[in-house]
Coordinates of C-alpha atoms in Angstrom, one line a residue:
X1 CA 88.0 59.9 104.4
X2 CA 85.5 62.6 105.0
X3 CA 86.7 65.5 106.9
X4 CA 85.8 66.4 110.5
X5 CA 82.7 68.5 111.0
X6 CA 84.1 71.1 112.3
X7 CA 86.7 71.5 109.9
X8 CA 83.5 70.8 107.1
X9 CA 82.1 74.1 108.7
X10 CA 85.8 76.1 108.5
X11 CA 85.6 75.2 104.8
X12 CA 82.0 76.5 104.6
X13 CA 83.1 79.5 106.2
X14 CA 85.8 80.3 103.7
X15 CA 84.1 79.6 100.9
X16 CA 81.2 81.9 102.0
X17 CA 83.4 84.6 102.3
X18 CA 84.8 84.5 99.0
X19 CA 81.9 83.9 97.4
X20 CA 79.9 87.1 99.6
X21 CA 82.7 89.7 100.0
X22 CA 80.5 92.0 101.9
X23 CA 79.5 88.8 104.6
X24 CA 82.1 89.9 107.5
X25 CA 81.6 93.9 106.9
X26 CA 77.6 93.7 107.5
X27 CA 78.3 91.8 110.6
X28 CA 81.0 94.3 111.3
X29 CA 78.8 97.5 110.4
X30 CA 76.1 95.7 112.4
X31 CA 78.0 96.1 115.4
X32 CA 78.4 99.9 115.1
X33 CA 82.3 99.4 113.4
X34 CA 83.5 101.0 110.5
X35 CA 84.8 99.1 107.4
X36 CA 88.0 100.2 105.2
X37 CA 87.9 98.9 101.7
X38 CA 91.1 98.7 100.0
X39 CA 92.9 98.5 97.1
X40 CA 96.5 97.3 96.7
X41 CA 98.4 94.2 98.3
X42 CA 101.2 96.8 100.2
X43 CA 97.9 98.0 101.9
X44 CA 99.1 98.5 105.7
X45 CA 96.4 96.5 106.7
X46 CA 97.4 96.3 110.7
X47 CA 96.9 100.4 110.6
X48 CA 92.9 99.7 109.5
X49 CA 92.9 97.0 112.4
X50 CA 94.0 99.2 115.3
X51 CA 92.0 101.9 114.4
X52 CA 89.0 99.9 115.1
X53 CA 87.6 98.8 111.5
X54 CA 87.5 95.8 109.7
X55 CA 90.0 96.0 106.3
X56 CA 88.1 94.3 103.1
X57 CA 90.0 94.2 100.1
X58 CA 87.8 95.1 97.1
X59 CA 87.2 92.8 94.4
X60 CA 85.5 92.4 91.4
X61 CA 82.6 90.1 90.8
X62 CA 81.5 87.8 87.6
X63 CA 78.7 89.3 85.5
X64 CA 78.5 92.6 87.4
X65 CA 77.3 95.7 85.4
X66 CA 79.9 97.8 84.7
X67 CA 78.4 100.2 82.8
X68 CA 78.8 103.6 84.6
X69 CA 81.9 102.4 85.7
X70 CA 83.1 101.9 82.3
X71 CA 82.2 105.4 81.4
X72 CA 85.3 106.8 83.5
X73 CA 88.2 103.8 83.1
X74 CA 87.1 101.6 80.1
X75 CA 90.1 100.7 78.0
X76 CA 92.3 102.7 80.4
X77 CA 92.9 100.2 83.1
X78 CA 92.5 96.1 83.3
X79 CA 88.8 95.5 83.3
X80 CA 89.8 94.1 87.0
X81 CA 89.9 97.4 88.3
X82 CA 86.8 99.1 86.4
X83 CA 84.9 96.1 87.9
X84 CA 86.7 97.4 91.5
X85 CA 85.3 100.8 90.5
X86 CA 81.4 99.8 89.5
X87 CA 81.6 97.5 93.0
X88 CA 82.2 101.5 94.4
X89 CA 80.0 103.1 92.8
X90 CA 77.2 100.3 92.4
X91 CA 77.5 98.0 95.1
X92 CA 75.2 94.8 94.7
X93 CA 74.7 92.7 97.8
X94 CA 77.4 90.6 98.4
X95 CA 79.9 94.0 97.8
X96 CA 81.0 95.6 101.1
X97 CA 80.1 99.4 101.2
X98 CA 83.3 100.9 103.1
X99 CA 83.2 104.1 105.4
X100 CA 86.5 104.7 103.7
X101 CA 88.4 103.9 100.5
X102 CA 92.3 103.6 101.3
X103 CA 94.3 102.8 97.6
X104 CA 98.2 102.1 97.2
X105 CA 100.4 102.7 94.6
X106 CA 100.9 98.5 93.6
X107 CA 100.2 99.6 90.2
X108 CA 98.8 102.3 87.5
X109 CA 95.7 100.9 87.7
X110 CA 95.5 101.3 91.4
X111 CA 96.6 104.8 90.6
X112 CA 94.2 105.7 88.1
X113 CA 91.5 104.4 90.5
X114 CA 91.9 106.5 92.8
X115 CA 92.8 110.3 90.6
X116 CA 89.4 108.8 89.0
X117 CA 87.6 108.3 92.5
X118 CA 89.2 111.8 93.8
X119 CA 88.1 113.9 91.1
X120 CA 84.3 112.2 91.3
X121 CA 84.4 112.9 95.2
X122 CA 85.6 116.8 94.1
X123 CA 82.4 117.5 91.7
X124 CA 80.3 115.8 93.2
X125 CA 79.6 113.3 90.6
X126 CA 78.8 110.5 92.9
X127 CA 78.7 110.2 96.7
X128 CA 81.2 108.6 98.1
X129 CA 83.4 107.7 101.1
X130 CA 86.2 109.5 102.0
X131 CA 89.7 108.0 99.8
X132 CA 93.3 108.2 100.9
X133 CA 96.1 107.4 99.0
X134 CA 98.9 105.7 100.7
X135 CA 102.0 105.9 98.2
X136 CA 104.8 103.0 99.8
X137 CA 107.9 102.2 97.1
X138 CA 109.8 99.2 96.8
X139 CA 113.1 100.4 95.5
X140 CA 115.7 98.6 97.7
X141 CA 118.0 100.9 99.7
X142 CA 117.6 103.2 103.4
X143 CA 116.1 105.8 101.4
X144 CA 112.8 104.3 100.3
X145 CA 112.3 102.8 103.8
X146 CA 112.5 106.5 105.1
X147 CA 110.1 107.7 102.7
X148 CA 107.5 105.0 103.4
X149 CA 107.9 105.6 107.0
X150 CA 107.2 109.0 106.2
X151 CA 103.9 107.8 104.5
X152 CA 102.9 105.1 107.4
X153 CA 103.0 108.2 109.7
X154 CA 100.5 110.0 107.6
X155 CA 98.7 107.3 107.1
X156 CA 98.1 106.9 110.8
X157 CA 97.3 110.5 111.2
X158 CA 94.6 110.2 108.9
X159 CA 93.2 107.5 110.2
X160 CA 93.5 109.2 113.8
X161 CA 91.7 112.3 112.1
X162 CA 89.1 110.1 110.9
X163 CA 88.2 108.0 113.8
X164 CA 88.7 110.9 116.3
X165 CA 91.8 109.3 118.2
X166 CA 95.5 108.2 117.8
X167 CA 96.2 104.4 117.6
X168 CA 97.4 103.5 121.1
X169 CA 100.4 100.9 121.1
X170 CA 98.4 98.0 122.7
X171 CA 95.8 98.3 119.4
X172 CA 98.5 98.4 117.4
X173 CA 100.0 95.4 119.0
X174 CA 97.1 93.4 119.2
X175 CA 97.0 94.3 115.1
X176 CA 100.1 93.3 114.2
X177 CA 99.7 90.3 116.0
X178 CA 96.8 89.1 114.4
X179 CA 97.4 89.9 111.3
X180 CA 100.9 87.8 111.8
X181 CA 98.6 84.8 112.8
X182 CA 96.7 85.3 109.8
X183 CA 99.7 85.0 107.8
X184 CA 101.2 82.1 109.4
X185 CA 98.0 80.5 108.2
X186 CA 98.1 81.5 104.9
X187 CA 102.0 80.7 104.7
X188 CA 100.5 76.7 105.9
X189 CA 98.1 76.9 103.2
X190 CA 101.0 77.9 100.6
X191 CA 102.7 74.9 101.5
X192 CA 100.0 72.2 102.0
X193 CA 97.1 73.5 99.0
X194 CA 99.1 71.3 96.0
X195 CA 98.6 67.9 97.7
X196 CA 95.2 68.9 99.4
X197 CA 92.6 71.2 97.0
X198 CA 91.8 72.2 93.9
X199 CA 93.0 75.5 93.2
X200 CA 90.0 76.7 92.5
X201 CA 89.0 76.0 96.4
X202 CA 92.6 77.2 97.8
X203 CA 91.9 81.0 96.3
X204 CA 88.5 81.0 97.7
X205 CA 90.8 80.0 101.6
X206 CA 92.9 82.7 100.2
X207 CA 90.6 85.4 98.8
X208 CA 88.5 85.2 102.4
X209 CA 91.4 86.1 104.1
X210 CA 90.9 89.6 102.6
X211 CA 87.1 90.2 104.1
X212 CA 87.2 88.5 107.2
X213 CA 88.5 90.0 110.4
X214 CA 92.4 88.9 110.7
X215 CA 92.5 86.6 114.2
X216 CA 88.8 84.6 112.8
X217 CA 90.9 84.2 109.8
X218 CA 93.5 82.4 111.0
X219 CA 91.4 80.3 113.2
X220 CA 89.0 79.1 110.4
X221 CA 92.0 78.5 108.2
X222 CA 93.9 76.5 110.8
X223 CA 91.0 74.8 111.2
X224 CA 89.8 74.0 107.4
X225 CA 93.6 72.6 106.6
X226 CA 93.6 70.3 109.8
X227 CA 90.7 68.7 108.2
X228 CA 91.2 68.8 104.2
X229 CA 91.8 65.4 103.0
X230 CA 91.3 65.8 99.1
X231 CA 93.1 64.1 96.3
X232 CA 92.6 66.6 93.7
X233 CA 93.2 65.2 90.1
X234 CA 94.2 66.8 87.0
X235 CA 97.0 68.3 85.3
X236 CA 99.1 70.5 87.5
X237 CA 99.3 73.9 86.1
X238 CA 100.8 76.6 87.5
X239 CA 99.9 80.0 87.1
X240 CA 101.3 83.4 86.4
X241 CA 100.9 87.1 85.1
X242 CA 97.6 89.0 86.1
X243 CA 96.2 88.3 89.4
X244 CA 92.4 86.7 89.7
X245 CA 90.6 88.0 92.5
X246 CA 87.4 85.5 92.1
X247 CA 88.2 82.1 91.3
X248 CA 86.3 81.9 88.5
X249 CA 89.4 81.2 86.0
X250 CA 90.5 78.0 88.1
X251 CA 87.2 76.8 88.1
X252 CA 86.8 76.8 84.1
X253 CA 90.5 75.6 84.0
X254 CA 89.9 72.9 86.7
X255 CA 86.4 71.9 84.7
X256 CA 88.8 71.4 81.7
X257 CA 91.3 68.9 83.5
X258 CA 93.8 70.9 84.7
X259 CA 94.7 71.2 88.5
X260 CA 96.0 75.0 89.5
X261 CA 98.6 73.6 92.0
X262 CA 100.5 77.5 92.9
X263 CA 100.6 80.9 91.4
X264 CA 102.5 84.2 91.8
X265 CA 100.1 86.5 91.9
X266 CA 99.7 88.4 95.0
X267 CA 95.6 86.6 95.9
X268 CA 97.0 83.7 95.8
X269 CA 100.6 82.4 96.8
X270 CA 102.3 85.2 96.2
X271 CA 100.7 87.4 98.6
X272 CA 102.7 85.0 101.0
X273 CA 104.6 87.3 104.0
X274 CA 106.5 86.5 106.6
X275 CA 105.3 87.9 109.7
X276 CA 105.8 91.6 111.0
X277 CA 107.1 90.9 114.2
X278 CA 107.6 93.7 116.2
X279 CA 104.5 96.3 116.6
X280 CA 106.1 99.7 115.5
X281 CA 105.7 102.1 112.4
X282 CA 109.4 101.2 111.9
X283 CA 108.8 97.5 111.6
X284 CA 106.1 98.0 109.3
X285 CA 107.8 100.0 106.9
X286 CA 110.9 97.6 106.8
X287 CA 107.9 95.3 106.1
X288 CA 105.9 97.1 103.9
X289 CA 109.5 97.9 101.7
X290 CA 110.9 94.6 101.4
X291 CA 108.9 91.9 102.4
X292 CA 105.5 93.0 100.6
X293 CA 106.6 93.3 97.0
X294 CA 103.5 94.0 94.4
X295 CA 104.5 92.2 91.0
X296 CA 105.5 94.9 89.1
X297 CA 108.2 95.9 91.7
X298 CA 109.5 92.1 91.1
X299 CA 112.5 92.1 88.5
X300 CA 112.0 89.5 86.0
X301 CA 115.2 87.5 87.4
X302 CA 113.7 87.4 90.8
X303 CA 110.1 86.2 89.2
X304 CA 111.4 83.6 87.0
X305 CA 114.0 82.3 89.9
X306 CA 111.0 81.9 91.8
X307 CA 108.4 80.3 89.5
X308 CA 111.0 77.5 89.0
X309 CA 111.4 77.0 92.6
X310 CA 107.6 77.0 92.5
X311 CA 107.1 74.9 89.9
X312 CA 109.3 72.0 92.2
X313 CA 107.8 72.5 95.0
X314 CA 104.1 72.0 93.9
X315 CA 104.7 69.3 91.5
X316 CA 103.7 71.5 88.2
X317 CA 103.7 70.1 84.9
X318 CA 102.7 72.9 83.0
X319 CA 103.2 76.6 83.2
X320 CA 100.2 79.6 82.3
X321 CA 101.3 83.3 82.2
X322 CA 97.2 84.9 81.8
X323 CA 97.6 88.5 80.9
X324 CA 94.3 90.3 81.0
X325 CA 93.6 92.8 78.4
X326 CA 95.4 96.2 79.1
X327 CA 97.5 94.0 81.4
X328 CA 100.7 93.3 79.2
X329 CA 103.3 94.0 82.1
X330 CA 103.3 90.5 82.9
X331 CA 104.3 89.7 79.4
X332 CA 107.7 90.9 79.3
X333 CA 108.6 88.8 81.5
X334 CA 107.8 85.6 79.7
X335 CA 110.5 84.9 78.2
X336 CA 113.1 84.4 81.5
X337 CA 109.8 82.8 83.3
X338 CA 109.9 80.4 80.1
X339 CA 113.7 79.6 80.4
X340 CA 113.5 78.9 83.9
X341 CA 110.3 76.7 84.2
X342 CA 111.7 73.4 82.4
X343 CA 108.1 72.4 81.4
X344 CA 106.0 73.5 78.5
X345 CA 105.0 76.9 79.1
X346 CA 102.4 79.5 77.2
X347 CA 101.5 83.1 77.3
X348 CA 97.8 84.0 76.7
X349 CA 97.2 87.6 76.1
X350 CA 94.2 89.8 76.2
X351 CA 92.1 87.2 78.0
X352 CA 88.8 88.9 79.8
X353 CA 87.8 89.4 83.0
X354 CA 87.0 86.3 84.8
X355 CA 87.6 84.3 81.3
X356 CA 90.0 81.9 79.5
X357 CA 90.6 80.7 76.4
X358 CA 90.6 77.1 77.3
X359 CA 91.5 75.5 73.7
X360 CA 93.6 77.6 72.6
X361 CA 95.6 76.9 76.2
X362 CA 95.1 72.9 76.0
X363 CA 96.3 73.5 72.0
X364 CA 99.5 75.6 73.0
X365 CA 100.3 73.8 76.5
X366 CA 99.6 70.1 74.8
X367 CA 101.3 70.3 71.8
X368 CA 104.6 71.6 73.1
X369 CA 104.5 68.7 76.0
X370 CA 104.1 65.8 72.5
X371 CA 106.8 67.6 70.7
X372 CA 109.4 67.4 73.5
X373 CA 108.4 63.8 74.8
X374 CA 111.0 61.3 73.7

């Protein structure tokens, strides 16, 4: 059954907006509105909103040069982020080019990104927007909560010093409730994308819902799901470790006869939230401290607990831990993640950006499914 046409058009949309990152921000700079790009999934994204500019999450992108960028962070961080960093300081023309830079601490990476953009801002190395840190924990306990209420205030104030006013309460409102839509939406896609898309097409849905304004997100998503009536075919994988912010890894995996069915990395399925609720700094930090929960703030129990849960709901088969070079955090928790999947597992270490080893994956994965079939 072929899908509505103006649900054909939603998909379009999404899919546009993966693919062209900086589609949304030159429509929003067009308009006279300034654009936020950010870095980290515990970005307080309903902050950028009220203050009157559209938040993009920066990504990388598949055959970019990263040469200058690799001059400053090459076999420091994940290649992920030294691509983040040439998309900064080289910007082709699907990148968005932000009026500000905003950069959580979700992980070292993140961290090193932003001493590294800092210290190029301070001599004058490159020009460059204006970067703020925003440093929000996730250790449980009244304490942390404090503290990144503390931060969320700051935050605020610099966004107030930078824009030239205060976020009023009905912009932060309006904020928090869009973003909350958006989120419902994405939660429906969570549930829905195993039995609906290849997983290659449900991280483009999910990917667009970092460059497109919040409330247009949610309708277009809404939208696109009421419509999707795929049967996607292959085997269903599901994936964990290092997060893919381009979909090129599911494509080459789906091209090979696997079907990505969920993930827990945080552009995908496990950048799942539930929804904010009331619009107050308060809420959000209770938000931003427990319900927002960057992977390597996730204890290994609580990981593997929930990739078997995963792997039930979505019907998975299989199970892929992809650690990128320089990204071996994810690795340590293979073993419990192993234990707790019930299906053939693998780990595959030191893969490159936007690349797999596809046999040695079909060789590991395969294999281990023949030697435990009766």
């Amino acid at each position: 059954m072929t899908a509505p046409p103006e649900a054909q058009r939603a998909a379009v949309a999404l899919r546009a907006a993966h693919d062209d990152r900086g589609l949304s921000a030159r429509r929003h700079a067009a308009h006279g509105r300034p654009v936020v790009g950010y870095v980290g999934c515990d970005t307080p994204v309903e902050l950028i909103t009220a203050a009157g500019a559209l938040p993009v999450r920066l990504a990388g992108h598949t055959g970019r040069d990263t040469t200058l960028a690799g001059t400053y962070l090459d076999g420091a961080v994940d290649p992920q982020t030294v691509n983040v960093l040439a998309a900064i300081l080289t910007p082709e023309d699907h990148d968005p080019v932000p009026d500000l830079i905003v950069i959580t601490h979700d992980c070292d990476a993140s961290l090193q990104l932003f001493y590294t953009l800092r210290e190029l801002r301070r001599i004058g190395a490159q020009t460059l927007p204006p970067v703020h840190f925003v440093d929000l924990l996730h250790l449980p306990g009244e304490p942390t909560r404090l503290y990144n209420l503390g931060r969320l205030r700051r935050f605020a104030d610099q966004l107030a010093a930078w824009r030239g006013r205060a976020v009023d309460a009905a912009e932060l409102a309006e904020a928090v409730a869009d973003h909350d839509a958006a989120r419902a939406a994405r939660t429906e896609l969570r549930r829905r994308r195993a039995g609906l898309l290849p997983g290659g097409e449900a991280l483009r849905w999910y990917a667009a819902g970092t460059a497109m304004p919040a409330r247009e997100y949610a309708a277009v998503l809404t939208t696109a799901l009421a419509g999707a009536t795929a049967r996607p075919a292959g085997r269903p994988l599901y994936v964990s470790g290092s997060t893919h912010d381009t979909a090129d890894v599911y494509d080459a995996l789906e091209g090979d006869g696997w079907r990505v069915v969920g993930e827990d990395h945080d552009w995908g399925d496990g950048g799942d939230q539930p929804p904010v609720g009331e619009p107050t700094l308060k809420a959000l930090a209770d938000h931003y401290t427990r319900a927002v929960l960057p992977a390597t703030a996730r204890p290994p129990r609580q990981t593997a607990s929930a990739l078997r849960d995963a792997v039930g709901s979505s019907g998975a088969r299989y199970v892929l831990t992809y650690c990128r070079r320089y990204d071996d955090a994810h690795r340590w928790g293979e073993p419990a993640r192993a234990a707790a999947a019930g299906v053939p597992t693998t780990l595959l270490r030191d893969q490159p950006y936007a690349g797999i080893d596809l046999p040695e994956l079909s060789r590991r994965l395969l294999t281990q499914e023949a030697q435990t079939t009766p």
